[in-house]
Amino acid sequence: MRAILQARKLFKRYGTGEAAVDALRGVDLAVAPGEFVAIMGPSGSGKSTLLHLLGGLDAASGGESLLGEVGLSNLPDADLTRLRRRSIGVVFQFFNLLPTMTAAENVGLPLALDGIAPGEVSARAAGALAWVGLSGRADHTPDRLSGGEQQRVALARALVFEPKVILADEPTGNLDRAAGEQVLGLLRRACDERGQTVVMVTHDDAAAAHADRVVFLLDGQIADELAGPDLSPEAVARARSRLQA
Ligand code: ADP
């Protein structure tokens, strides 16, 4: 397998001396193109840290994150910013939309920041909004959208550059079950129909069961993995409770 995303012996220490916390302690992970991986584990086990390091949002203390063949730690800042914007879409639990911008403006923002001409920005933003089923909400500001709609706008923004990789940190954590299922269905389709690769942190067994593989973190290390056709919420719950017992 040629991985699109890799963690190689990733270490992350926050703070120094007595206050130091080792959030990641030698994580190796390889994600295949088109794969949907869920990351689970107790609070504080290092899930968000791993996602951030995979996306180059934070620097490792040791080891390396790679996007394809490119190591993220040695890139000059400007190159990393451009690579992240074009190749890695990110979705957060609390949507992180800009409140004064319309849905279409929020979605088009990464393109505008990249210097793409306004006409093309509008056309591509409209295409991304249509893909998440929100063409009818293009002119709404976030305060006029439901939580589920806001998250779909955030997903459209993450997808607008057609990135190879989508990283999602608890994308359904702030949504009711129906809205969460819609977002999970779109993430699944991003893999199946668009060939994109998704890595998603979640606490939710049913959400994790949408993935091809679930990776369990414990104390900053990978403690278990679950994959295969019978990846049901029940199987995820059993693996999780075995681990935390
Ligand atoms: P999870 O996402 O599994 O809840 P995190 O990756 O957020 O875990 O955190 C892993 C550990 O690192 C925790 O002990 C947390 O308190 C610590 N940590 C996370 N971010 C920071 C930070 N910016 N400064 C200091 N410690 C941090």
Coordinates of N, CA, C and O and ligand atoms in Angstrom, one line a residue, residues 12-15 19-24 39-52 58 169-170 201 203 217 220, ligand 1:
K12 N 4.9 13.6 20.9 CA 4.5 15.0 21.2 C 4.6 15.2 22.7 O 3.9 14.6 23.4
R13 N 5.4 16.2 23.1 CA 5.5 16.6 24.5 C 5.0 18.0 24.6 O 5.5 18.9 23.9
Y14 N 4.0 18.3 25.5 CA 3.6 19.6 25.8 C 4.3 20.0 27.1 O 4.4 19.3 28.0
G15 N 4.8 21.3 27.1 CA 5.4 21.8 28.3 C 6.8 21.2 28.6 O 7.3 20.4 27.8
A19 N 6.1 19.7 34.5 CA 4.8 19.9 33.9 C 4.6 19.3 32.6 O 3.6 19.3 32.0
A20 N 5.7 18.6 32.1 CA 5.6 18.0 30.8 C 4.6 16.9 30.7 O 4.4 16.1 31.6
V21 N 3.9 16.9 29.5 CA 2.9 15.9 29.3 C 3.3 15.2 27.9 O 3.4 15.9 26.9
D22 N 3.5 13.9 28.0 CA 3.8 13.2 26.7 C 2.4 12.8 26.1 O 1.9 11.7 26.5
A23 N 1.9 13.6 25.2 CA 0.6 13.3 24.6 C 0.7 12.2 23.6 O -0.3 11.4 23.4
L24 N 1.8 12.1 22.8 CA 2.0 11.0 21.9 C 3.3 10.3 22.2 O 4.3 11.0 22.3
I39 N -10.5 7.5 14.7 CA -9.6 7.4 15.9 C -10.4 7.6 17.2 O -11.2 8.6 17.3
M40 N -10.3 6.6 18.0 CA -11.1 6.6 19.3 C -10.1 6.5 20.4 O -8.9 6.1 20.3
G41 N -10.6 6.7 21.6 CA -9.7 6.5 22.8 C -10.3 7.5 23.9 O -11.0 8.4 23.6
P42 N -9.9 7.2 25.2 CA -10.5 8.0 26.3 C -10.0 9.4 26.1 O -9.0 9.7 25.4
S43 N -10.7 10.3 26.8 CA -10.3 11.7 26.9 C -8.8 11.8 27.3 O -8.5 11.2 28.3
G44 N -8.0 12.6 26.6 CA -6.6 12.8 27.0 C -5.7 11.8 26.5 O -4.5 11.8 26.8
S45 N -6.2 10.8 25.6 CA -5.3 9.8 25.1 C -4.5 10.2 23.9 O -3.6 9.5 23.5
G46 N -4.7 11.4 23.4 CA -3.9 12.0 22.3 C -4.5 12.1 21.0 O -3.8 12.4 20.0
K47 N -5.8 11.9 20.9 CA -6.5 11.8 19.6 C -6.4 13.2 18.8 O -6.0 13.2 17.7
S48 N -6.7 14.3 19.5 CA -6.7 15.6 18.8 C -5.2 15.9 18.5 O -5.0 16.4 17.4
T49 N -4.3 15.6 19.4 CA -2.9 15.8 19.1 C -2.5 15.1 17.8 O -1.8 15.7 16.9
L50 N -2.9 13.8 17.7 CA -2.5 13.1 16.5 C -3.1 13.7 15.3 O -2.4 13.8 14.3
L51 N -4.3 14.1 15.3 CA -5.0 14.7 14.2 C -4.3 16.0 13.8 O -4.0 16.2 12.6
H52 N -3.9 16.8 14.8 CA -3.2 18.0 14.5 C -1.9 17.8 13.8 O -1.5 18.5 12.9
D58 N 0.3 21.4 14.0 CA 1.2 21.6 15.1 C 2.4 20.8 14.8 O 2.4 19.8 14.0
D169 N -12.3 16.5 13.5 CA -12.2 16.4 14.9 C -13.6 16.4 15.6 O -14.1 17.5 15.7
E170 N -14.1 15.3 15.9 CA -15.4 15.2 16.5 C -16.5 15.9 15.7 O -17.2 16.8 16.2
V201 N -11.7 11.9 14.4 CA -11.7 11.6 15.8 C -13.1 11.6 16.2 O -13.9 12.4 15.9
H203 N -15.9 10.0 19.7 CA -16.2 9.3 20.9 C -17.4 8.3 20.6 O -17.7 7.5 21.5
L217 N -6.5 4.7 20.6 CA -5.4 5.3 21.3 C -5.6 5.1 22.8 O -6.7 5.2 23.3
G220 N -1.4 7.9 24.6 CA -0.5 8.3 23.6 C 0.1 7.2 22.7 O 1.1 7.5 21.9
Ligands
ADP1 P1 -7.8 13.7 23.4 O1 -8.0 14.4 22.1 O2 -7.6 12.2 23.2 O3 -8.7 14.1 24.4 P2 -5.5 15.5 23.5 O4 -4.6 15.2 22.3 O5 -6.3 16.7 23.4 O6 -6.3 14.2 23.8 O7 -4.5 15.6 24.7 C1 -3.5 14.6 25.1 C2 -2.8 15.1 26.3 O8 -2.1 16.3 26.0 C3 -3.7 15.4 27.5 O9 -3.1 15.1 28.7 C4 -3.8 16.9 27.4 O10 -4.1 17.5 28.6 C5 -2.5 17.3 26.9 N1 -2.5 18.5 26.1 C6 -3.2 18.7 24.9 N2 -3.0 19.9 24.4 C7 -2.1 20.6 25.2 C8 -1.5 21.9 25.3 N3 -1.7 22.8 24.3 N4 -0.7 22.1 26.3 C9 -0.5 21.2 27.3 N5 -1.0 20.0 27.3 C10 -1.8 19.7 26.3

